[in-house]
Coordinates of C-alpha atoms in Angstrom, one line a residue:
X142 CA 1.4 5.4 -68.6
X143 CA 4.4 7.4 -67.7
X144 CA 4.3 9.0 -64.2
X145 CA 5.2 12.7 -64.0
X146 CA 6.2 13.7 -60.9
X147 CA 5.2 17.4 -61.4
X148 CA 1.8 17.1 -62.9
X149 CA -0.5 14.5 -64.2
X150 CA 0.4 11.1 -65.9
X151 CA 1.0 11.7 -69.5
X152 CA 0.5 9.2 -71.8
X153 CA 2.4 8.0 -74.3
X154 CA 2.5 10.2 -77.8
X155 CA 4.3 9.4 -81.0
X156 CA 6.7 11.6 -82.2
X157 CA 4.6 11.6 -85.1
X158 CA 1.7 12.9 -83.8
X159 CA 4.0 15.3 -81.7
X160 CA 4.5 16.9 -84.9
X161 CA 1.0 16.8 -86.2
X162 CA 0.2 18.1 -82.9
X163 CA 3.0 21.4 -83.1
X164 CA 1.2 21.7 -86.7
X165 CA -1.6 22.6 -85.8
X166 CA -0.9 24.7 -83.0
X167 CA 0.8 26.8 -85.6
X168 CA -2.3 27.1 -87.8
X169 CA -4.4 27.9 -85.2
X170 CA -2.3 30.9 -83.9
X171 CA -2.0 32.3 -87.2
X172 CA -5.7 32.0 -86.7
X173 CA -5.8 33.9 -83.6
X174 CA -3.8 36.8 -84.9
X175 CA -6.1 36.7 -87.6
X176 CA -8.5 37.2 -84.8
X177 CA -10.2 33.9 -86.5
X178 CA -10.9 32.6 -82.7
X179 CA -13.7 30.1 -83.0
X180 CA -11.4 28.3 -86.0
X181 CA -8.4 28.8 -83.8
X182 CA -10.0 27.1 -81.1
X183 CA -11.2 24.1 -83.3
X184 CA -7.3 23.7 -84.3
X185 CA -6.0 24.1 -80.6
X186 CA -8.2 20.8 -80.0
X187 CA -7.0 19.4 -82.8
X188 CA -3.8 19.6 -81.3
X189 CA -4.8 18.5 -78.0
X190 CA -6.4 15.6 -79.2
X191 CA -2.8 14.5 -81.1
X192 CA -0.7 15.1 -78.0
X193 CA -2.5 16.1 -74.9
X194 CA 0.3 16.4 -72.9
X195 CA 1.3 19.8 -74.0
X196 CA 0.3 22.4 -71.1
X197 CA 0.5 25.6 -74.0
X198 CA -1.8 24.2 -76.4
X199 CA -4.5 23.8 -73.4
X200 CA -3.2 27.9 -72.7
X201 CA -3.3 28.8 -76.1
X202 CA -7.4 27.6 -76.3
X203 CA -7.9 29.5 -73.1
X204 CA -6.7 32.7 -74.2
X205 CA -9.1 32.0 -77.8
X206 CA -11.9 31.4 -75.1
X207 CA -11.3 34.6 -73.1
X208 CA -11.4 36.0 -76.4
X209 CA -15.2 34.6 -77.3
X210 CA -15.7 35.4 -73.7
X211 CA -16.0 31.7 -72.4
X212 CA -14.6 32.1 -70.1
X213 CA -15.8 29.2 -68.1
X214 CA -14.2 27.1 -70.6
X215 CA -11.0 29.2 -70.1
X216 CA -10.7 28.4 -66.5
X217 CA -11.2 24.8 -67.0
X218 CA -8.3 24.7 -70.1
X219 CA -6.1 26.8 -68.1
X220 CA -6.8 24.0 -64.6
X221 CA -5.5 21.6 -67.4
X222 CA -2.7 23.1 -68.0
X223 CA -0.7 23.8 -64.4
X224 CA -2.1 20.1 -63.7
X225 CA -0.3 18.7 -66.9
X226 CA 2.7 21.4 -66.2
X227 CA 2.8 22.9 -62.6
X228 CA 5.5 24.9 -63.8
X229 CA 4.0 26.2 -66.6
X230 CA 3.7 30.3 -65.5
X231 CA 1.3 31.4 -68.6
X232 CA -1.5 28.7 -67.1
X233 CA -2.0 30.2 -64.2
X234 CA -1.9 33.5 -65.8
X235 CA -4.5 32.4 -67.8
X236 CA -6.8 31.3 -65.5
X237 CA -6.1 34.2 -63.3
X238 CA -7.4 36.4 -66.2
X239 CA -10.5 34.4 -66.8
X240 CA -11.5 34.2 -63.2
X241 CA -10.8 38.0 -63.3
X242 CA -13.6 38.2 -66.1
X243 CA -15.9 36.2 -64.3
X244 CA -15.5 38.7 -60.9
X245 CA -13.8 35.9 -58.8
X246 CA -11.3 37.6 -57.7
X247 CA -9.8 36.0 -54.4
X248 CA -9.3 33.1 -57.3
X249 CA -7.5 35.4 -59.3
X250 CA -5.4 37.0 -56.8
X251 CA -4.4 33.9 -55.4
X252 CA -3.1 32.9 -59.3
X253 CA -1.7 36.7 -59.9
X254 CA 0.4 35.6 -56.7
X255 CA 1.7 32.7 -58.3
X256 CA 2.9 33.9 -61.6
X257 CA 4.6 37.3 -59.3
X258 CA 6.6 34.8 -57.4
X259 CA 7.6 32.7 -60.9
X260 CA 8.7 36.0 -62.7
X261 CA 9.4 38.3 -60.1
X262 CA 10.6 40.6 -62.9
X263 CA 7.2 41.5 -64.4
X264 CA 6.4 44.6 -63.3
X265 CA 2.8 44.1 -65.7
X266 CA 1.8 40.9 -63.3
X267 CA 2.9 43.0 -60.3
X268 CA 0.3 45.9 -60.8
X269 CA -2.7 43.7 -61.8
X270 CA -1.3 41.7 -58.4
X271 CA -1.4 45.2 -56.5
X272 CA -5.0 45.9 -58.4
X273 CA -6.8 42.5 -57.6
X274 CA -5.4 42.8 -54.0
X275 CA -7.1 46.4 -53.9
X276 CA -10.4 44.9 -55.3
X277 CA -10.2 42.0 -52.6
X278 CA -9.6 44.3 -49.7
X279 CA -12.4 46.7 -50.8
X280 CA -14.7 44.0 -51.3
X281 CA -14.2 42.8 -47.6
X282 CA -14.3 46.3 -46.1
X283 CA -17.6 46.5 -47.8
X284 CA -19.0 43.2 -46.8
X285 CA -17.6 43.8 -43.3
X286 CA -19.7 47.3 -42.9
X287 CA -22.6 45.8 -45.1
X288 CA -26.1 47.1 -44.1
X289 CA -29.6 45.8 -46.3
X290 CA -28.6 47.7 -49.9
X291 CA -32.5 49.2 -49.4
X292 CA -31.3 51.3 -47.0
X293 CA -28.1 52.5 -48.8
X294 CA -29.9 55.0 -50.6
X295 CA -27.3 57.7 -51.8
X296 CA -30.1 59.5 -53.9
X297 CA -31.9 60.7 -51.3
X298 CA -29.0 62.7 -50.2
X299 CA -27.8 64.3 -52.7
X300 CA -29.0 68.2 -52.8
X301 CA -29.5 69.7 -56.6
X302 CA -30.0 73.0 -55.1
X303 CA -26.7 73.1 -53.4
X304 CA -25.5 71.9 -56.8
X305 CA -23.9 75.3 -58.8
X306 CA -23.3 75.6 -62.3
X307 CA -20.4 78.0 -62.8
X308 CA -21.0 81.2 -65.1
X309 CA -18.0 79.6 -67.5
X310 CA -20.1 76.3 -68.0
X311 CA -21.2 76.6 -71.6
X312 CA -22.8 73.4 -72.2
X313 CA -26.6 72.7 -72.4
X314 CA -28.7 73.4 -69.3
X315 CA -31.8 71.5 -68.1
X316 CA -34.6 74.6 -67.9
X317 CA -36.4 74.7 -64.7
X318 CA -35.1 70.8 -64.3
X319 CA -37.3 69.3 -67.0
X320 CA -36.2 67.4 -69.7
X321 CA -36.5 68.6 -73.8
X322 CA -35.5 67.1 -77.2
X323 CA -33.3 70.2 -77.9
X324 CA -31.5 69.5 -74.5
X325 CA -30.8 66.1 -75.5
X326 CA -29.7 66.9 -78.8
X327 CA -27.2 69.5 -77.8
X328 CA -26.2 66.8 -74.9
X329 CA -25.3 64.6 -77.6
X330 CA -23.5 66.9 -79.5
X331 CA -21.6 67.8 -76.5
X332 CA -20.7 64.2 -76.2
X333 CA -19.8 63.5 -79.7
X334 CA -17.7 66.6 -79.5
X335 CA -16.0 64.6 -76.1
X336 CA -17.5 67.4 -73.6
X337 CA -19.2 66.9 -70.5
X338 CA -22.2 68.2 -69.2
X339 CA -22.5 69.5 -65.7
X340 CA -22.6 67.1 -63.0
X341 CA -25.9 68.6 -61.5
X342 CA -27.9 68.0 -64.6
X343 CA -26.0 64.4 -64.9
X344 CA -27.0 63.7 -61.4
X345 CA -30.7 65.3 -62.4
X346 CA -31.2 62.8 -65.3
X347 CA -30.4 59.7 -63.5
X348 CA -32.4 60.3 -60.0
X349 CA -35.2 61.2 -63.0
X350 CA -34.8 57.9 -64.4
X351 CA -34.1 55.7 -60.9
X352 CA -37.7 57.4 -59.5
X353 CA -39.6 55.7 -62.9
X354 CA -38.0 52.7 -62.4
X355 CA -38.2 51.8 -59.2
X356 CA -42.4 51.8 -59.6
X357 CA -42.0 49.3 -62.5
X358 CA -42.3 45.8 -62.0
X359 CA -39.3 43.6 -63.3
X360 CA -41.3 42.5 -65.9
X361 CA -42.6 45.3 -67.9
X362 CA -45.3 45.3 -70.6
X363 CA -44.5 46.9 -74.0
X364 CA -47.5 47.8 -76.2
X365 CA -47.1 49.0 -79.7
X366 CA -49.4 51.4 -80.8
X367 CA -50.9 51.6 -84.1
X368 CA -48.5 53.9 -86.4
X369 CA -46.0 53.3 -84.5
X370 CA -42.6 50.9 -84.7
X371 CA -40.2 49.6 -81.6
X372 CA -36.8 48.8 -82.1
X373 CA -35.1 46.6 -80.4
X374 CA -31.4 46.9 -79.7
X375 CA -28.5 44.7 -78.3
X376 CA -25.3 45.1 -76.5
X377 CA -23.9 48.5 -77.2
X378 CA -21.3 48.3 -74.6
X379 CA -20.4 52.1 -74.7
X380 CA -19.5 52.4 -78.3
X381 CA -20.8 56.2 -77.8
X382 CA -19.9 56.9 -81.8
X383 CA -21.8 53.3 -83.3
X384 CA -24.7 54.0 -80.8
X385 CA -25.0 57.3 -82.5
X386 CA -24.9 56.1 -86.1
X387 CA -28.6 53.5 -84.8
X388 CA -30.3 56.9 -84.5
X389 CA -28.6 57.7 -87.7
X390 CA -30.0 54.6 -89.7
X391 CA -33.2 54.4 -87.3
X392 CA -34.3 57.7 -86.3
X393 CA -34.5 59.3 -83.0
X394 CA -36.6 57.9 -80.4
X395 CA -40.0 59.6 -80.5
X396 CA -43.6 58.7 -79.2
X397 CA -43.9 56.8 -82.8
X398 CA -40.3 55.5 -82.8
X399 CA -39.9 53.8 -79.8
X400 CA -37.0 51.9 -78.6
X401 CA -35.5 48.9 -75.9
X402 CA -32.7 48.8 -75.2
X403 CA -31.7 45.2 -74.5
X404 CA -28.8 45.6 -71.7
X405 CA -24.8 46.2 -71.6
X406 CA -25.2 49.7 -72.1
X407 CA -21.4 50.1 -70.3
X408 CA -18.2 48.5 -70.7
X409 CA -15.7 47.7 -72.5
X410 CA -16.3 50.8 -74.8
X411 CA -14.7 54.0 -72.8
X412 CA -17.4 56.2 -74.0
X413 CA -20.1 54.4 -71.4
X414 CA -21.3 57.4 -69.3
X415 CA -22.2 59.3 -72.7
X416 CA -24.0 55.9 -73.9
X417 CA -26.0 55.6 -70.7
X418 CA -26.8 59.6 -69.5
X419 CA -28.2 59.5 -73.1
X420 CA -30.2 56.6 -73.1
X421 CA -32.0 58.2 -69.6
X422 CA -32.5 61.1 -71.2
X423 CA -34.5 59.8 -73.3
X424 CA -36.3 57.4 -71.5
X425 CA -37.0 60.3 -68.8
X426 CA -38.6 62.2 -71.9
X427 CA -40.4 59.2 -73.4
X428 CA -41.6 57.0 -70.6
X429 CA -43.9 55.1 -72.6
X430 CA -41.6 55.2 -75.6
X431 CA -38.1 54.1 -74.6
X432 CA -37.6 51.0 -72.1
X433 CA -34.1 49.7 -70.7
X434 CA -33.2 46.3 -69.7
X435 CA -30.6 45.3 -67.2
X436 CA -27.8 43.3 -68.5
X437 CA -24.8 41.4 -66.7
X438 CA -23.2 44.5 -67.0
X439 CA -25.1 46.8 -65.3
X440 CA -23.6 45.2 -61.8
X441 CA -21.0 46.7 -59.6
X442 CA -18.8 43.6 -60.1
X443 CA -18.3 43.6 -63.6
X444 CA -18.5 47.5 -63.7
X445 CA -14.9 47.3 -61.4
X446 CA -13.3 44.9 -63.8
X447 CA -14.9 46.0 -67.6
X448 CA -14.2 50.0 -67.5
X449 CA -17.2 51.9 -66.6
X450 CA -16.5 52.3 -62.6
X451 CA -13.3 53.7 -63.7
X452 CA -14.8 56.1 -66.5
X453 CA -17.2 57.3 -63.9
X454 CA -15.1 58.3 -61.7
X455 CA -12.4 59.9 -64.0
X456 CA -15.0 62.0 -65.8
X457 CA -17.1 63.0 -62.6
X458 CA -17.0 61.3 -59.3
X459 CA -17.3 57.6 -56.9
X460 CA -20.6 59.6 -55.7
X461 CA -22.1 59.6 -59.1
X462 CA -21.0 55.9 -60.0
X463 CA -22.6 55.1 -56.5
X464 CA -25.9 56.5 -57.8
X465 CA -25.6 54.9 -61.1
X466 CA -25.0 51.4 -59.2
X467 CA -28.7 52.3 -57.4
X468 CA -30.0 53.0 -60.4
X469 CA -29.0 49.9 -62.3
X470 CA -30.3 47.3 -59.2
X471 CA -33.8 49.5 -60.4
X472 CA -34.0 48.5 -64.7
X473 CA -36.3 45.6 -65.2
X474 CA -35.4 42.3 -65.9
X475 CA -37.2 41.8 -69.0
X476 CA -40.2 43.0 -71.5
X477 CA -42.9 41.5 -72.7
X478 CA -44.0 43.0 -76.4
X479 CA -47.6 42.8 -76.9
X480 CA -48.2 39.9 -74.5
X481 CA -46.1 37.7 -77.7
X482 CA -42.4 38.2 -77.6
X483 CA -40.7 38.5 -74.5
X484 CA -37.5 40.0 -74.2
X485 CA -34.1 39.5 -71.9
X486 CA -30.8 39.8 -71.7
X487 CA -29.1 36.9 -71.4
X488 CA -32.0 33.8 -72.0
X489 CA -33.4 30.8 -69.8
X490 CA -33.8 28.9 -66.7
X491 CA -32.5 25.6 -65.4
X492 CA -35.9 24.3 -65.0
X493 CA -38.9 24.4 -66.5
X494 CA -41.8 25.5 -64.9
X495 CA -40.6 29.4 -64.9
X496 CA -44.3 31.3 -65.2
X497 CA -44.6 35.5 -66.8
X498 CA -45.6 35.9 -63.1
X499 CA -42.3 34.6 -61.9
X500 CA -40.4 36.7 -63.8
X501 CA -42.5 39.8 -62.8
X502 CA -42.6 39.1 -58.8
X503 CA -38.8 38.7 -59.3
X504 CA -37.7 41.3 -56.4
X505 CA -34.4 42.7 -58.5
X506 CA -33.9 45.1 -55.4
X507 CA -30.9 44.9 -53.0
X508 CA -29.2 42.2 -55.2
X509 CA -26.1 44.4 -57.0
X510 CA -24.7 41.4 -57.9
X511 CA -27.4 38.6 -59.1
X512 CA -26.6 35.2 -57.0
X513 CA -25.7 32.4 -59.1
X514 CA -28.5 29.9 -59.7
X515 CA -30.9 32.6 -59.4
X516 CA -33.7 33.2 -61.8
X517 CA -32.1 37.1 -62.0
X518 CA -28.7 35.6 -62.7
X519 CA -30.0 32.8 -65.4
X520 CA -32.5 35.7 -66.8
X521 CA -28.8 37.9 -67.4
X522 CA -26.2 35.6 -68.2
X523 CA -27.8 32.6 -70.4
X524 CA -27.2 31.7 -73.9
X525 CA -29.4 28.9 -76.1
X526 CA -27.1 25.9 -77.7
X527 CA -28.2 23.9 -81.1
X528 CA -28.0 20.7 -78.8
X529 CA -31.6 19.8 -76.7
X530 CA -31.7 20.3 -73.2
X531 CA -29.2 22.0 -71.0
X532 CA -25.5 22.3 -71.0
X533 CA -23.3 24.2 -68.5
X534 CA -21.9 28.0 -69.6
X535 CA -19.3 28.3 -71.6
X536 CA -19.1 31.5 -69.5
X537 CA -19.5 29.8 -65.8
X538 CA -22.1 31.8 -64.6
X539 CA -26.1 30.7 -66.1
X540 CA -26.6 27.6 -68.4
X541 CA -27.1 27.2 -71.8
X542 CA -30.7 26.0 -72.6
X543 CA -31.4 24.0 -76.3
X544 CA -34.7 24.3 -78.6
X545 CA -36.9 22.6 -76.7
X546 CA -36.4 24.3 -73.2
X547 CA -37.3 27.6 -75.8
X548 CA -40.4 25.5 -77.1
X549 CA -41.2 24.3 -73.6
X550 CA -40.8 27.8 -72.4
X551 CA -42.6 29.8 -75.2
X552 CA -45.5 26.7 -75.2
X553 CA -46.2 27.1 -71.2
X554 CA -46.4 30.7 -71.0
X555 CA -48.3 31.6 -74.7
X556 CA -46.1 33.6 -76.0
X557 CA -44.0 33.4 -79.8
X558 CA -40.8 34.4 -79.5
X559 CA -37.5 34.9 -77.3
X560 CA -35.5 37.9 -78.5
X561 CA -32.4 38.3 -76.4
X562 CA -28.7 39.6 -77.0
X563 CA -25.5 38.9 -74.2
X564 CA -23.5 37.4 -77.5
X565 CA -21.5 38.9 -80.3
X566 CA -22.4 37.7 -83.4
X567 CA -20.3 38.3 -87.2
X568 CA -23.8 39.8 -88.8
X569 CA -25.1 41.6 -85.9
X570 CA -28.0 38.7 -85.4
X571 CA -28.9 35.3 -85.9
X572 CA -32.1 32.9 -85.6
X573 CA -31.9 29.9 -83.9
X574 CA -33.9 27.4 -82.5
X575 CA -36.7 26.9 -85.2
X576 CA -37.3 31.0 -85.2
X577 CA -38.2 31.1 -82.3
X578 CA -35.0 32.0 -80.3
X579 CA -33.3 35.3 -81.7
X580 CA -30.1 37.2 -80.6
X581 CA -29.7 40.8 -81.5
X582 CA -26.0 42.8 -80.9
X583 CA -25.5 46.0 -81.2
X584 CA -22.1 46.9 -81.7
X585 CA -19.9 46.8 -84.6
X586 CA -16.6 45.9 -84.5
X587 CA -16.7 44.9 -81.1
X588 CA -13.7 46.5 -78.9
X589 CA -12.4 46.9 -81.7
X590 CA -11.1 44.2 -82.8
X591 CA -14.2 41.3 -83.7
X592 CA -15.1 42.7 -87.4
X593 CA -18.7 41.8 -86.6
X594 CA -21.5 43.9 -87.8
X595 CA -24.1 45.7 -85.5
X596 CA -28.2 44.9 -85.8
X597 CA -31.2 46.2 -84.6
X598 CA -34.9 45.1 -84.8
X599 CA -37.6 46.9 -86.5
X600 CA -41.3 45.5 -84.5
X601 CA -44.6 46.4 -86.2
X602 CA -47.6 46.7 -84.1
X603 CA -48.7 43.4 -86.1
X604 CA -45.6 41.7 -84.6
X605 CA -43.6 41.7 -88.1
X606 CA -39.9 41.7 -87.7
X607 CA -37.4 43.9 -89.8
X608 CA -33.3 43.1 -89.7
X609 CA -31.0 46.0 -90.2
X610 CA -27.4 45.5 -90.3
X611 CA -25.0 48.0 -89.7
X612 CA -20.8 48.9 -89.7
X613 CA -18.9 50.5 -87.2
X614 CA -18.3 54.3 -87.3
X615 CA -15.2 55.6 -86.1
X616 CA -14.3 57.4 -83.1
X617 CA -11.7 59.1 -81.2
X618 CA -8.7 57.7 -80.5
X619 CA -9.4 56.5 -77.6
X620 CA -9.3 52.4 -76.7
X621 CA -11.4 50.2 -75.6
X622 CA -11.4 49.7 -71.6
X623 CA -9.1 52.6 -71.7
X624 CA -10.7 53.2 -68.0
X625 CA -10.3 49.3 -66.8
X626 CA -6.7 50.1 -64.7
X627 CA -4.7 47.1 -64.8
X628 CA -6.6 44.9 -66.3
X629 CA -7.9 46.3 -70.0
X630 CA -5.2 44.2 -71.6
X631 CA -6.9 40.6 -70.1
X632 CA -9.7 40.7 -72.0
X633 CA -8.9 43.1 -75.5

């Protein structure tokens, strides 16, 4: 081998499979801009496997795994390429990003650091420099004036009363502070119209909802009537316009048509606070008839980095994102639909003998940002592989968890089915593990840019599942992560 004094020994590689190598490189970033990313990353490794001594090619596959939002893998192609090339800037931009993605930001910051001294020049690296460094420092302030998160209880101190609505407010008005249909429908018609309601009955709807949550367990029990049909929908990720069009296709959510929401209700669309006062709105006037599950979203950390503190803020207050943040440590983990199919986020555990009963006595209170390892975290950030057993995420944060964990899982606890969502995919769903592991997503043309469809899932008291598929609508000209600050353009 061939010592480099910079970075790792390289071996030896022909010229000719230098130029197989550059090949298909070139393939697979015509492949990227076709925004083909799961080819272009099987071409990127083509080329690493010809010559892998080539720090960009390791880059290149980072950036395609940032955009499949692996970013585990990401991190660990980008360490790959400083140590083959310590000089090489866009590495270490790279993994700054993904560790950005993945809310470690002192790991980021100390890479945005790196790349500002390379290219002093770029005033882009020296605002998301300036950003993370603001994150870091407010993260410490808060950790160093940190009491129990139980007893931070902003919504006992906020005053409706002293809350007035201006004579010019023309928007729709909560009535003697109860919730109606023909409020909500006017509120979403104020939306889709990009208006805002008043603040008070904003802050009104979500102390409505925190108070109902915080007496459920973090398992919750679904029961379908007879007559009646749930649907069950993924990620939406505050595409305000595409969540619209489900109610479109699906129908309003009534005492017969009743809905979950499976998670990532903010985010990465810019119309999140419209998403998520509407979803409480409706769950505050169908208790029994609309459920919520927290996602990997609904936590302050990724709210900094994905948009929706930012939108908050911009389109009412810090106080008001502050009570949101309550609220979210409040959603249950998980449902259980007539004691058969469960329902989560993200998927399942590194070991095996996870009970119902564990899930349920899971105490989802005072934890904003589930710790890693953590039944909570593994509950909101796990995705099932084809392989059997388990495998560490592509993401960093859970595991992935093959067929027979699902089998094991489904077999120890009587139950049918897992129905989960956490992961884009091209038809809005897809079966895996011998039907018994299904993953449902929600919105269509993902940020944007992914082409894929949107599903939901149409439950029968019987426990019959019906697929819908669905296209994205469009919306105002407004982009995705509009609200992130510096750091939109990492991830979009």
């Amino acid at each position: 081998m061939n010592a480099d004094t910079n970075g790792i020994q390289a071996d030896p590689v022909s010229e000719e499979n230098k130029v197989k190598a550059e090949e298909a490189k070139e393939a697979a970033n015509k492949l990227f801009k076709a925004k083909n990313y799961e080819a272009a990353i099987a071409k990127y490794t083509e080329a690493i496997d010809l010559n892998p001594n080539a720090a960009q090619y390791y880059a290149n596959r980072a950036f395609a795994h940032i955009k499949t939002e692996a970013y585990g893998f990401a991190v660990a192609d980008a360490e790959r390429a400083v140590k083959v090339d310590p000089t090489y800037v866009k590495g270490y931009y790279r993994r700054a990003a993904a560790n950005m993605a993945l809310c470690r930001f002192k790991d980021a910051l100390q890479d945005f650091r790196i790349v500002a001294k390379k290219d002093p020049s770029d005033t882009s690296v020296k605002a998301k420099l300036a950003e993370c460094k603001k994150i870091v420092n407010k993260i410490e302030f808060e950790k160093a004036i940190s009491v129990d998160p139980r007893q931070k209880n902003l919504a006992e101190t906020i005053d409706l009363n002293a809350i007035a609505v201006d004579s010019s407010y023309d928007g729709p008005k909560l009535a003697d502070g109860q919730i109606t249909r023909e409020f909500i429908e006017d509120m979403m018609e104020c939306f889709k119209n990009q208006k805002k309601i008043h603040r008070k009955y904003a802050f009104q709807i979500i102390l409505a909802v925190r108070k109902m949550m915080l007496e459920l367990p973090s398992l919750v029990d679904v029961t379908i009537p007879q007559n009646c049909k749930l649907t069950v929908c993924g990620d939406v990720h505050g595409q305000f316009y595409d969540f619209l069009n489900i109610f479109k296709i699906n129908g309003l959510p009534s005492e017969e048509n009743m809905y979950l929401f499976n998670g990532d209700f903010v985010d990465r669309g810019s119309f999140s606070v419209e998403v998520i006062l509407t979803l409480f709105a409706f769950k505050w006037l169908y208790p029994t008839s609309v459920y919520l599950t927290r996602g990997n979203h609904e936590t302050d950390d990724m709210n900094k980095v994905y948009g929706f503190e930012g939108e908050v803020k911009a389109k009412y207050s810090e106080q008001m994102f502050e009570l949101f943040s309550e609220t979210f440590t409040a959603l249950p983990l998980a449902h259980i639909v007539n004691q058969k199919i469960l329902v989560v986020h993200g998927g399942l555990f590194s070991k095996d003998d996870v009970t119902l009963d564990d899930i349920r006595n899971i105490d989802r209170f005072g934890k904003r940002q589930p710790e890693h390892g953590s039944l909570m975290c593994e509950l909101l950030w796990s995705d099932p592989q084809p392989l059997p057993g388990r495998g560490p995420s592509k993401r960093g944060v859970g595991i992935q968890f093959g067929p027979d964990v699902t089998e094991k899982f489904l077999k120890r606890n009587n139950i049918d089915l897992l129905i989960r969502s956490h992961e884009v995919k091209e038809n809005g769903y897809v079966i895996e593990h011998n039907g018994k592991c299904i993953t449902v997503f929600s919105a269509p043309n993902y940020c944007d840019t992914i082409g894929n469809k949107g599903a939901l899932i149409n439950i029968t008291p019987d426990l019959q599942l019906n697929y819908k598929t669905f296209e994205a609508v469009p919306h105002p000209n407004v982009r995705p992560m509009a609200y992130a600050s510096q750091f939109g353009g990492l991830f979009t």
